[in-house]
CSV table of C-alpha atoms in Angstrom, one decimal:
chain,number,residue,atom,x,y,z
Y,1,MET,CA,44.5,0.4,-84.7
Y,2,ASN,CA,47.9,-0.1,-83.1
Y,3,ILE,CA,49.7,2.9,-81.6
Y,4,ASN,CA,53.2,2.9,-82.9
Y,5,LEU,CA,55.9,5.0,-84.6
Y,6,THR,CA,53.3,6.5,-87.0
Y,7,LEU,CA,52.3,8.7,-84.0
Y,8,ILE,CA,55.8,10.3,-83.9
Y,9,GLY,CA,55.9,10.6,-87.7
Y,10,GLN,CA,52.5,12.4,-87.8
Y,11,LEU,CA,53.6,14.7,-85.0
Y,12,LEU,CA,56.7,15.6,-86.8
Y,13,ALA,CA,54.8,16.1,-90.2
Y,14,PHE,CA,52.3,18.1,-88.4
Y,15,ALA,CA,55.0,20.4,-86.9
Y,16,VAL,CA,56.7,20.9,-90.3
Y,17,PHE,CA,53.3,21.7,-91.9
Y,18,VAL,CA,52.5,24.2,-89.3
Y,19,TRP,CA,55.9,25.9,-89.6
Y,20,PHE,CA,55.6,25.9,-93.4
Y,21,THR,CA,52.1,27.4,-93.3
Y,22,MET,CA,53.2,30.1,-91.0
Y,23,LYS,CA,56.3,31.1,-93.0
Y,24,TYR,CA,55.2,30.6,-96.6
Y,25,ILE,CA,51.4,30.8,-96.6
Y,26,TRP,CA,49.9,32.8,-93.8
Y,27,THR,CA,52.4,35.6,-93.8
Y,28,PRO,CA,52.3,36.5,-97.5
Y,29,ILE,CA,48.6,36.1,-97.9
Y,30,MET,CA,47.9,38.3,-94.9
Y,31,GLY,CA,50.4,40.8,-96.2
Y,32,ALA,CA,48.6,40.9,-99.5
Y,33,LEU,CA,45.2,41.3,-97.8
Y,34,GLU,CA,46.6,44.1,-95.6
Y,35,THR,CA,48.1,45.9,-98.5
Y,36,ARG,CA,44.7,45.7,-100.4
Y,37,LYS,CA,42.9,46.8,-97.4
Y,38,LYS,CA,45.1,49.8,-97.2
Y,39,GLU,CA,44.9,50.5,-101.0
Y,40,ILE,CA,41.1,50.4,-100.8
Y,41,ALA,CA,41.1,52.9,-97.9
Y,42,ASP,CA,43.5,55.1,-99.7
Y,43,GLY,CA,41.3,54.9,-102.8
Y,44,LEU,CA,38.2,55.9,-100.8
Y,45,VAL,CA,40.0,58.8,-99.3
Y,46,ALA,CA,41.3,59.9,-102.7
Y,47,ALA,CA,37.8,59.6,-104.0
Y,48,GLU,CA,36.4,61.7,-101.4
Y,49,ARG,CA,39.0,64.4,-101.9
Y,50,GLY,CA,38.3,64.3,-105.6
Y,51,GLN,CA,34.6,64.9,-104.9
Y,52,HIS,CA,35.5,67.8,-102.6
Y,53,GLU,CA,37.7,69.3,-105.2
Y,54,GLN,CA,35.1,69.1,-107.8
Y,55,GLU,CA,32.7,70.8,-105.7
Y,56,LEU,CA,35.2,73.6,-105.1
Y,57,ALA,CA,35.8,73.8,-108.9
Y,58,LYS,CA,32.1,74.0,-109.5
Y,59,GLU,CA,31.7,76.9,-107.1
Y,60,ARG,CA,34.8,78.6,-108.7
Y,61,ALA,CA,33.2,78.1,-112.2
Y,62,LYS,CA,30.0,79.6,-110.9
Y,63,ASP,CA,31.8,82.7,-109.7
Y,64,VAL,CA,33.7,83.1,-112.9
Y,65,LEU,CA,30.6,82.7,-114.9
Y,66,HIS,CA,28.9,85.3,-112.7
Y,67,GLU,CA,31.7,87.8,-113.1
Y,68,ALA,CA,31.8,87.3,-116.9
Y,69,LYS,CA,28.1,87.9,-117.1
Y,70,SER,CA,28.3,91.2,-115.2
Y,71,GLN,CA,31.3,92.2,-117.3
Y,72,ALA,CA,29.4,91.5,-120.5
Y,73,ALA,CA,26.5,93.5,-119.3
Y,74,GLU,CA,28.7,96.4,-118.5
Y,75,ILE,CA,30.4,96.3,-121.9
Y,76,VAL,CA,26.9,96.3,-123.6
Y,77,ALA,CA,25.8,99.2,-121.6
Y,78,GLN,CA,29.0,101.1,-122.6
Y,79,ALA,CA,28.4,100.2,-126.1
Y,80,GLN,CA,25.0,101.5,-126.1
Y,81,LYS,CA,26.0,104.8,-124.6
Y,82,ARG,CA,28.7,105.2,-127.1
Y,83,ALA,CA,26.3,104.4,-129.9
Y,84,ALA,CA,24.1,107.1,-128.6
Y,85,GLU,CA,26.9,109.6,-128.5
Y,86,ILE,CA,27.8,108.8,-132.1
Y,87,VAL,CA,24.4,109.2,-133.1
Y,88,ASP,CA,24.2,112.7,-131.4
Y,89,GLU,CA,27.5,113.7,-132.8
Y,90,SER,CA,26.5,112.9,-136.3
Y,91,LYS,CA,23.2,114.7,-135.8
Y,92,ASP,CA,25.1,117.8,-134.9
Y,93,THR,CA,27.4,117.5,-137.7
Y,94,ALA,CA,24.6,117.1,-140.2
Y,95,ARG,CA,22.8,120.1,-138.8
Y,96,THR,CA,25.9,122.5,-139.2
Y,97,GLU,CA,26.6,121.1,-142.5
Y,98,GLY,CA,23.0,121.8,-143.6
Y,99,GLU,CA,23.2,125.2,-142.3
Y,100,ARG,CA,26.5,125.8,-144.3
Y,101,ILE,CA,25.0,124.5,-147.4
Y,102,LEU,CA,22.0,126.6,-146.9
Y,103,THR,CA,24.0,129.8,-146.4
Y,104,ALA,CA,26.1,129.1,-149.4
Y,105,ALA,CA,23.0,128.5,-151.5
Y,106,GLN,CA,21.5,131.8,-150.2
Y,107,ALA,CA,24.7,133.7,-151.0
Y,108,GLU,CA,24.6,132.2,-154.5
Y,109,ILE,CA,21.0,133.0,-155.0
Y,110,GLU,CA,21.7,136.7,-153.9
Y,111,GLN,CA,24.6,136.9,-156.4
Y,112,GLU,CA,22.5,135.4,-159.1
Y,113,SER,CA,19.6,137.7,-158.5
Y,114,ASN,CA,22.0,140.8,-158.3
Y,115,ARG,CA,23.5,139.6,-161.6
Y,116,ALA,CA,20.0,139.3,-163.2
Y,117,ARG,CA,18.9,142.7,-161.8
Y,118,GLU,CA,22.1,144.2,-163.4
Y,119,HIS,CA,21.3,142.5,-166.6
Y,120,LEU,CA,17.7,143.6,-166.5
Y,121,ARG,CA,18.7,147.2,-165.8
Y,122,GLU,CA,20.9,147.2,-168.9
Y,123,LYS,CA,18.1,145.5,-170.9
Y,124,ILE,CA,15.6,148.1,-169.7
Y,125,GLY,CA,18.1,151.0,-170.5
Y,126,GLU,CA,18.5,149.7,-174.0
Y,127,LEU,CA,14.7,149.2,-174.3
Y,128,ALA,CA,14.1,152.7,-173.0
Y,129,VAL,CA,16.7,154.1,-175.5
Y,130,ALA,CA,15.3,152.1,-178.3
Y,131,GLY,CA,11.8,153.3,-177.4
Y,132,ALA,CA,13.0,156.9,-177.0
Y,133,GLU,CA,14.9,156.5,-180.2
Y,134,LYS,CA,11.8,155.4,-182.0
Y,135,ILE,CA,9.9,158.4,-180.4
Y,136,LEU,CA,12.7,160.9,-181.0
Y,137,ARG,CA,13.6,159.6,-184.5
Y,138,LYS,CA,11.2,161.8,-186.0
Y,139,GLU,CA,12.0,164.8,-183.9
Y,140,ILE,CA,15.6,164.6,-182.7
Y,141,ASN,CA,18.9,163.3,-183.7
Y,142,ALA,CA,19.9,160.3,-181.7
Y,143,THR,CA,23.3,161.3,-181.2
Y,144,ALA,CA,22.3,164.6,-179.8
Y,145,HIS,CA,20.2,163.1,-177.1
Y,146,LYS,CA,22.4,160.1,-176.3
Y,147,ASP,CA,23.7,161.6,-173.1
Y,148,ILE,CA,20.4,162.2,-171.7
Y,149,VAL,CA,19.3,158.6,-172.5
Y,150,ASN,CA,22.3,157.2,-170.7
Y,151,GLU,CA,21.8,159.4,-167.8
Y,152,LEU,CA,18.3,158.1,-167.5
Y,153,ALA,CA,19.4,154.6,-167.9
Y,154,GLN,CA,21.9,155.1,-164.9
Y,155,GLU,CA,19.1,156.2,-162.7
Y,156,ILE,CA,16.9,153.2,-163.2
G,1,MET,CA,34.9,-6.2,-104.5
G,2,ALA,CA,36.4,-8.1,-101.7
G,3,GLY,CA,36.2,-11.4,-103.4
G,4,ASP,CA,34.0,-14.4,-102.8
G,5,THR,CA,36.3,-16.4,-100.6
G,6,LEU,CA,36.2,-13.5,-97.9
G,7,THR,CA,33.7,-13.6,-95.3
G,8,SER,CA,32.1,-10.3,-94.1
G,9,SER,CA,34.1,-10.0,-91.0
G,10,GLY,CA,37.2,-10.8,-93.0
G,11,TYR,CA,36.4,-8.1,-95.4
G,12,ILE,CA,35.8,-5.5,-92.6
G,13,LYS,CA,39.0,-6.6,-90.9
G,14,HIS,CA,41.0,-6.3,-94.1
G,15,HIS,CA,39.7,-2.8,-94.6
G,16,LEU,CA,40.6,-1.8,-91.1
G,17,THR,CA,44.2,-3.1,-91.3
G,18,ASN,CA,47.0,-0.5,-92.1
G,19,LEU,CA,49.8,-1.2,-94.3
G,20,THR,CA,52.4,-1.7,-91.6
G,21,PHE,CA,56.2,-1.6,-92.0
G,22,GLY,CA,58.2,-2.7,-89.0
G,23,LYS,CA,60.4,-5.1,-87.2
G,24,HIS,CA,59.2,-8.7,-87.2
G,25,PRO,CA,59.5,-10.7,-84.0
G,26,ASP,CA,62.4,-12.7,-85.6
G,27,GLY,CA,64.4,-9.5,-86.1
G,28,SER,CA,64.0,-8.8,-89.7
G,29,TRP,CA,62.3,-5.8,-91.2
G,30,GLY,CA,59.4,-5.8,-93.5
G,31,ILE,CA,55.7,-5.3,-94.3
G,32,ALA,CA,53.3,-7.1,-92.1
G,33,GLN,CA,51.4,-9.6,-94.0
G,34,SER,CA,48.4,-9.8,-91.6
G,35,ALA,CA,46.7,-7.9,-88.9
G,36,ALA,CA,48.2,-10.2,-86.2
G,37,GLU,CA,51.7,-9.7,-87.6
G,38,ALA,CA,51.3,-5.9,-87.5
G,39,LYS,CA,50.2,-6.2,-83.9
G,40,GLU,CA,53.2,-8.2,-83.0
G,41,MET,CA,55.5,-5.5,-84.3
G,42,GLY,CA,54.6,-3.4,-81.3
G,43,PHE,CA,55.6,0.3,-81.2
G,44,TRP,CA,58.5,0.1,-83.6
G,45,ALA,CA,56.4,-0.1,-86.7
G,46,ILE,CA,54.9,2.5,-89.0
G,47,HIS,CA,51.7,2.7,-90.9
G,48,VAL,CA,53.0,3.4,-94.4
G,49,ASP,CA,49.5,4.2,-95.9
G,50,THR,CA,48.6,6.6,-93.1
G,51,MET,CA,52.0,8.5,-93.5
G,52,PHE,CA,51.7,8.4,-97.3
G,53,TRP,CA,48.1,9.8,-97.6
G,54,SER,CA,48.4,12.3,-94.8
G,55,ILE,CA,51.8,13.7,-95.9
G,56,GLY,CA,50.7,13.5,-99.6
G,57,LEU,CA,47.5,15.5,-98.8
G,58,GLY,CA,49.5,17.9,-96.6
G,59,ILE,CA,51.9,18.6,-99.3
G,60,LEU,CA,49.1,19.0,-101.8
G,61,PHE,CA,47.6,21.6,-99.5
G,62,LEU,CA,51.0,23.4,-99.0
G,63,TYR,CA,51.7,23.3,-102.6
G,64,PHE,CA,48.6,25.0,-103.7
G,65,PHE,CA,48.5,27.5,-100.9
G,66,SER,CA,52.1,28.5,-101.1
G,67,LYS,CA,52.0,28.8,-104.9
G,68,THR,CA,49.0,31.1,-104.4
G,69,ALA,CA,50.7,33.0,-101.6
G,70,LYS,CA,53.8,33.5,-103.7
G,71,GLN,CA,51.7,35.1,-106.5
G,72,ALA,CA,49.3,37.0,-104.1
G,73,THR,CA,48.9,40.5,-105.2
G,74,ALA,CA,47.0,43.3,-103.5
G,75,GLY,CA,45.4,43.8,-106.9
G,76,VAL,CA,42.3,41.9,-108.3
G,77,PRO,CA,42.7,38.3,-107.1
G,78,ASN,CA,42.3,35.4,-109.5
G,79,GLY,CA,40.1,32.3,-108.8
G,80,LEU,CA,42.6,30.4,-106.6
G,81,GLN,CA,43.8,33.3,-104.8
G,82,ASN,CA,40.1,34.2,-104.2
G,83,PHE,CA,39.4,30.9,-102.7
G,84,VAL,CA,42.7,30.8,-100.5
G,85,GLU,CA,41.8,34.4,-99.3
G,86,TRP,CA,38.4,33.6,-98.4
G,87,LEU,CA,39.6,30.6,-96.4
G,88,VAL,CA,42.3,32.6,-94.7
G,89,ASP,CA,39.9,35.3,-94.0
G,90,PHE,CA,37.5,32.7,-92.4
G,91,ILE,CA,40.1,31.2,-90.2
G,92,ASP,CA,41.4,34.7,-89.2
G,93,GLU,CA,38.0,35.7,-88.1
G,94,SER,CA,37.5,32.4,-86.1
G,95,VAL,CA,40.9,33.1,-84.4
G,96,ARG,CA,40.0,36.7,-83.7
G,97,GLY,CA,36.6,35.5,-82.3
G,98,SER,CA,38.0,33.0,-79.8
G,99,PHE,CA,41.6,33.9,-79.1
G,100,SER,CA,42.2,37.3,-77.3
G,101,ALA,CA,45.9,37.2,-76.8
G,102,ARG,CA,48.4,38.0,-79.4
G,103,ASN,CA,50.2,35.0,-80.9
G,104,ALA,CA,51.4,34.8,-84.5
G,105,LEU,CA,51.4,31.0,-84.4
G,106,VAL,CA,47.7,30.4,-83.6
G,107,ALA,CA,46.1,31.5,-86.9
G,108,PRO,CA,48.5,29.5,-89.3
G,109,LEU,CA,48.2,26.5,-86.8
G,110,ALA,CA,44.3,26.8,-87.2
G,111,LEU,CA,44.6,27.0,-91.0
G,112,THR,CA,46.9,24.0,-91.2
G,113,ILE,CA,44.6,22.0,-88.8
G,114,PHE,CA,41.5,22.9,-90.6
G,115,VAL,CA,42.7,22.2,-94.2
G,116,TRP,CA,44.7,19.1,-93.5
G,117,ILE,CA,42.0,17.5,-91.4
G,118,PHE,CA,39.5,18.3,-94.0
G,119,LEU,CA,41.6,16.8,-96.8
G,120,GLN,CA,42.2,13.6,-94.6
G,121,ASN,CA,38.6,13.3,-94.0
G,122,LEU,CA,37.7,14.0,-97.6
G,123,MET,CA,39.4,10.6,-98.6
G,124,ASP,CA,36.4,9.0,-96.8
G,125,LEU,CA,34.3,10.1,-99.7
G,126,VAL,CA,36.1,8.0,-102.1
G,127,PRO,CA,34.4,4.7,-102.4
G,128,VAL,CA,36.0,2.4,-99.9
G,129,ASP,CA,37.2,-0.2,-102.3
G,130,VAL,CA,38.6,1.9,-105.1
G,131,ILE,CA,42.1,2.7,-104.0
G,132,PRO,CA,42.6,-0.6,-102.0
G,133,GLU,CA,41.7,-2.6,-105.2
G,134,LEU,CA,44.1,-0.3,-107.3
G,135,ALA,CA,46.8,-0.9,-104.7
G,136,LYS,CA,46.2,-4.7,-104.9
G,137,LEU,CA,46.9,-4.4,-108.6
G,138,LEU,CA,50.3,-3.0,-107.7
G,139,GLY,CA,50.9,-5.8,-105.1
G,140,ILE,CA,50.1,-3.8,-101.9
G,141,HIS,CA,47.9,-6.0,-99.9
G,142,TYR,CA,46.7,-3.5,-97.2
G,143,MET,CA,45.6,0.0,-97.9
G,144,LYS,CA,43.6,2.3,-95.5
G,145,VAL,CA,43.2,5.6,-97.3
G,146,VAL,CA,41.6,7.8,-94.6
G,147,PRO,CA,44.5,8.9,-92.4
G,148,SER,CA,42.0,10.4,-89.8
G,149,THR,CA,40.6,6.9,-89.0
G,150,ASP,CA,44.1,6.0,-87.8
G,151,PRO,CA,44.3,7.0,-84.2
G,152,ASN,CA,48.0,7.7,-84.6
G,153,ALA,CA,47.2,10.5,-87.0
G,154,THR,CA,44.7,12.2,-84.7
G,155,PHE,CA,46.8,11.7,-81.5
G,156,GLY,CA,49.8,13.0,-83.4
G,157,MET,CA,48.0,16.3,-84.1
G,158,ALA,CA,46.3,16.4,-80.6
G,159,ILE,CA,49.6,15.8,-78.9
G,160,GLY,CA,51.2,18.5,-81.0
G,161,VAL,CA,48.5,20.8,-79.8
G,162,PHE,CA,48.8,19.7,-76.3
G,163,ILE,CA,52.7,20.3,-76.4
G,164,LEU,CA,51.7,23.9,-77.5
G,165,VAL,CA,49.2,24.3,-74.7
G,166,LEU,CA,51.8,23.2,-72.1
G,167,PHE,CA,54.4,25.4,-73.6
G,168,TYR,CA,52.5,28.6,-73.7
G,169,SER,CA,50.9,27.9,-70.2
G,170,ILE,CA,54.4,27.7,-68.8
G,171,LYS,CA,55.7,30.6,-70.9
G,172,ILE,CA,52.8,32.9,-70.1
G,173,LYS,CA,52.1,32.0,-66.4
G,174,GLY,CA,55.6,30.7,-65.4
G,175,ILE,CA,56.0,27.2,-63.9
G,176,GLY,CA,54.7,28.4,-60.5
G,177,GLY,CA,51.6,30.0,-62.1
G,178,PHE,CA,50.9,26.8,-64.1
G,179,ALA,CA,51.4,24.6,-61.1
G,180,GLY,CA,49.2,27.0,-59.1
G,181,GLU,CA,46.5,26.7,-61.6
G,182,LEU,CA,46.7,23.0,-61.4
G,183,THR,CA,46.7,22.7,-57.6
G,184,LEU,CA,45.0,25.8,-56.1
G,185,GLN,CA,41.5,25.6,-57.7
G,186,PRO,CA,38.7,25.0,-58.0
G,187,PHE,CA,38.8,24.6,-54.2
G,188,SER,CA,40.5,27.1,-52.2
G,189,SER,CA,40.5,28.5,-48.7
G,190,ASN,CA,41.9,31.4,-46.6
G,191,ASN,CA,43.3,28.8,-44.1
G,192,VAL,CA,46.7,27.7,-45.3
G,193,LEU,CA,46.3,24.3,-43.7
G,194,VAL,CA,43.1,23.7,-45.4
G,195,ASN,CA,44.6,24.8,-48.7
G,196,ILE,CA,47.3,22.2,-48.4
G,197,LEU,CA,44.7,19.6,-47.9
G,198,PHE,CA,42.9,20.7,-51.0
G,199,ILE,CA,45.9,20.5,-53.2
G,200,PRO,CA,45.6,16.7,-54.1
G,201,VAL,CA,42.0,17.0,-54.7
G,202,ASN,CA,42.4,19.9,-56.9
G,203,PHE,CA,45.3,18.4,-58.7
G,204,ILE,CA,43.4,15.3,-59.5
G,205,LEU,CA,40.5,17.3,-60.9
G,206,GLU,CA,42.6,19.7,-62.9
G,207,PHE,CA,45.0,17.0,-64.2
G,208,VAL,CA,42.0,15.2,-65.6
G,209,SER,CA,40.6,18.2,-67.3
G,210,LEU,CA,44.1,19.1,-68.7
G,211,ILE,CA,44.7,15.5,-70.0
G,212,ALA,CA,41.2,15.3,-71.3
G,213,LYS,CA,42.0,18.1,-73.8
G,214,PRO,CA,44.3,16.2,-76.2
G,215,ILE,CA,42.4,12.9,-75.6
G,216,SER,CA,39.0,14.3,-76.4
G,217,LEU,CA,40.4,16.2,-79.5
G,218,ALA,CA,42.0,13.0,-80.9
G,219,LEU,CA,39.3,10.6,-80.0
G,220,ARG,CA,36.5,12.9,-81.2
G,221,LEU,CA,38.0,13.1,-84.7
G,222,PHE,CA,39.0,9.5,-84.8
G,223,GLY,CA,35.7,8.2,-83.5
G,224,ASN,CA,33.7,10.2,-86.0
G,225,MET,CA,35.8,9.3,-89.0
G,226,TYR,CA,36.2,5.5,-87.9
G,227,ALA,CA,32.4,5.2,-87.5
G,228,GLY,CA,31.8,6.9,-90.8
G,229,GLU,CA,34.4,4.6,-92.5
G,230,MET,CA,32.8,1.6,-90.8
G,231,ILE,CA,29.3,2.5,-92.2
G,232,PHE,CA,30.8,2.9,-95.8
G,233,ILE,CA,32.4,-0.5,-95.4
G,234,LEU,CA,29.2,-2.0,-94.1
G,235,ILE,CA,27.2,-0.5,-97.0
G,236,ALA,CA,29.8,-1.9,-99.4
G,237,ILE,CA,29.2,-5.4,-98.1
G,238,MET,CA,25.6,-5.0,-99.3
G,239,TYR,CA,26.9,-4.9,-102.9
G,240,ASN,CA,27.7,-8.6,-102.5
G,241,ALA,CA,24.1,-9.5,-101.3
G,242,GLY,CA,22.2,-9.5,-104.6
G,243,LEU,CA,20.8,-7.0,-107.1
G,244,ILE,CA,18.1,-5.4,-105.0
G,245,LEU,CA,20.1,-5.0,-101.8
G,246,GLY,CA,23.1,-3.9,-104.0
G,247,LEU,CA,21.0,-1.0,-105.4
G,248,PHE,CA,19.6,-0.2,-102.0
G,249,GLY,CA,23.2,-0.1,-100.9
G,250,GLY,CA,24.1,2.4,-103.7
G,251,VAL,CA,21.4,4.7,-102.5
G,252,LEU,CA,22.5,4.4,-98.9
G,253,GLN,CA,26.1,5.1,-99.9
G,254,LEU,CA,25.1,8.2,-101.8
G,255,GLY,CA,23.0,9.5,-98.9
G,256,TRP,CA,25.6,8.7,-96.4
G,257,ALA,CA,28.3,10.3,-98.5
G,258,ILE,CA,26.3,13.5,-98.8
G,259,PHE,CA,25.7,13.6,-95.1
G,260,HIS,CA,29.3,12.9,-94.5
G,261,ILE,CA,30.3,16.1,-96.4
G,262,LEU,CA,28.8,17.8,-93.4
G,263,ILE,CA,30.6,15.6,-90.9
G,264,ILE,CA,34.0,16.0,-92.4
G,265,THR,CA,33.8,19.7,-92.6
G,266,LEU,CA,32.3,19.9,-89.1
G,267,GLN,CA,35.0,17.6,-87.5
G,268,ALA,CA,37.8,19.7,-89.2
G,269,PHE,CA,36.1,22.9,-87.9
G,270,ILE,CA,35.6,21.5,-84.4
G,271,PHE,CA,39.3,20.3,-84.0
G,272,MET,CA,40.4,23.8,-85.2
G,273,THR,CA,38.0,25.7,-82.9
G,274,LEU,CA,39.0,23.6,-79.9
G,275,THR,CA,42.6,24.1,-80.6
G,276,ILE,CA,42.1,27.9,-80.6
G,277,VAL,CA,40.1,27.7,-77.4
G,278,TYR,CA,42.7,25.6,-75.6
G,279,LEU,CA,45.5,27.8,-76.6
G,280,ASP,CA,43.3,30.8,-75.6
G,281,MET,CA,43.0,29.2,-72.1
G,282,ALA,CA,46.7,28.6,-72.0
G,283,HIS,CA,47.2,32.4,-72.5
G,284,HIS,CA,44.9,33.5,-69.7
G,285,GLU,CA,44.7,33.2,-66.0
G,286,HIS,CA,41.5,31.5,-64.9
């Protein structure tokens, strides 16, 4: 319990400890704490910015989607219109083709009936000659009356 | 234990004697072999145990903290860094709370005071006989392990704080301002003659309150730790007084040690807070 040189020794040790703490402990630790504080603050700001950007992107995506939808609708409408046109066109084509075929067929039919009529006329002529021959065999010579028969056949 | 040949008062005295190295009255230097011899050495002697334990603990504190500080990163802190940062943050908050001026010295000073005093006080929780008995095996007769039960240690720190208080008082307010603070209040008058009459009265009052700062700092810590140590020693005496009293002493020691955890922390905190407050007062006009 005596006050002695220990007092001075303790005072000096205390001074050295305080100096050491100030230089090698307090400053670096406060520095690290400050840096961390700043980093956290920066991180929070960055997060907020990111969130804002995400919101903007969402908005933009919505716009793009909307536009795409309207474009798609337009395309579908155009396609439908075009399809209707094609259908109409083909209907027209079919109708004209049918008419053409019909006309050709009618022409052929007429030709055919003409030919048959000619044929029939010849046949009737022959039949008439044959009939007349049979009738006239008894009375007249066939050769003598051939001109008349032919004239008759022409008139049929 | 203290041995059968020792009386209780001898045991207590033995525990309260520092290992003193100094100049014997006959002129030779050496370790004092008794309390009386240590007293005869007067001022030119040093308490080897106080110096050893306090500086050892201080170096322990500085080693761990500076190691952490060197590796301190702004990233995710590890366990020790976490602890150190928590403590540094706590001290920083205390300083911010009571110290309004700007001074880079105050916070590290507060940290040193708090941790160093806490570690010194912590030695009180080591059972009183363990280290002295080990020292006896090494041939060292006296060993007082709690530095803060040595008034030299507490006054050393308190005087260090007092020097800082004086230094900053004069630095901030100037010698005139500081002298005015000591002499022109609390009593003052518009009449110059009356004011001059007030000067000695004011000076006595202010000087006492100024000098009371380091003395109260040192004696508060010393008194608390000395009393705590004394109670541990008294409890330890009970171990010699039979089985039942010995067991009772064990319970008492445990209880007192648990209570003492509060005291050692509180005393370190009070010393630190009052240091901050005194330095704050040194930075401000009243």
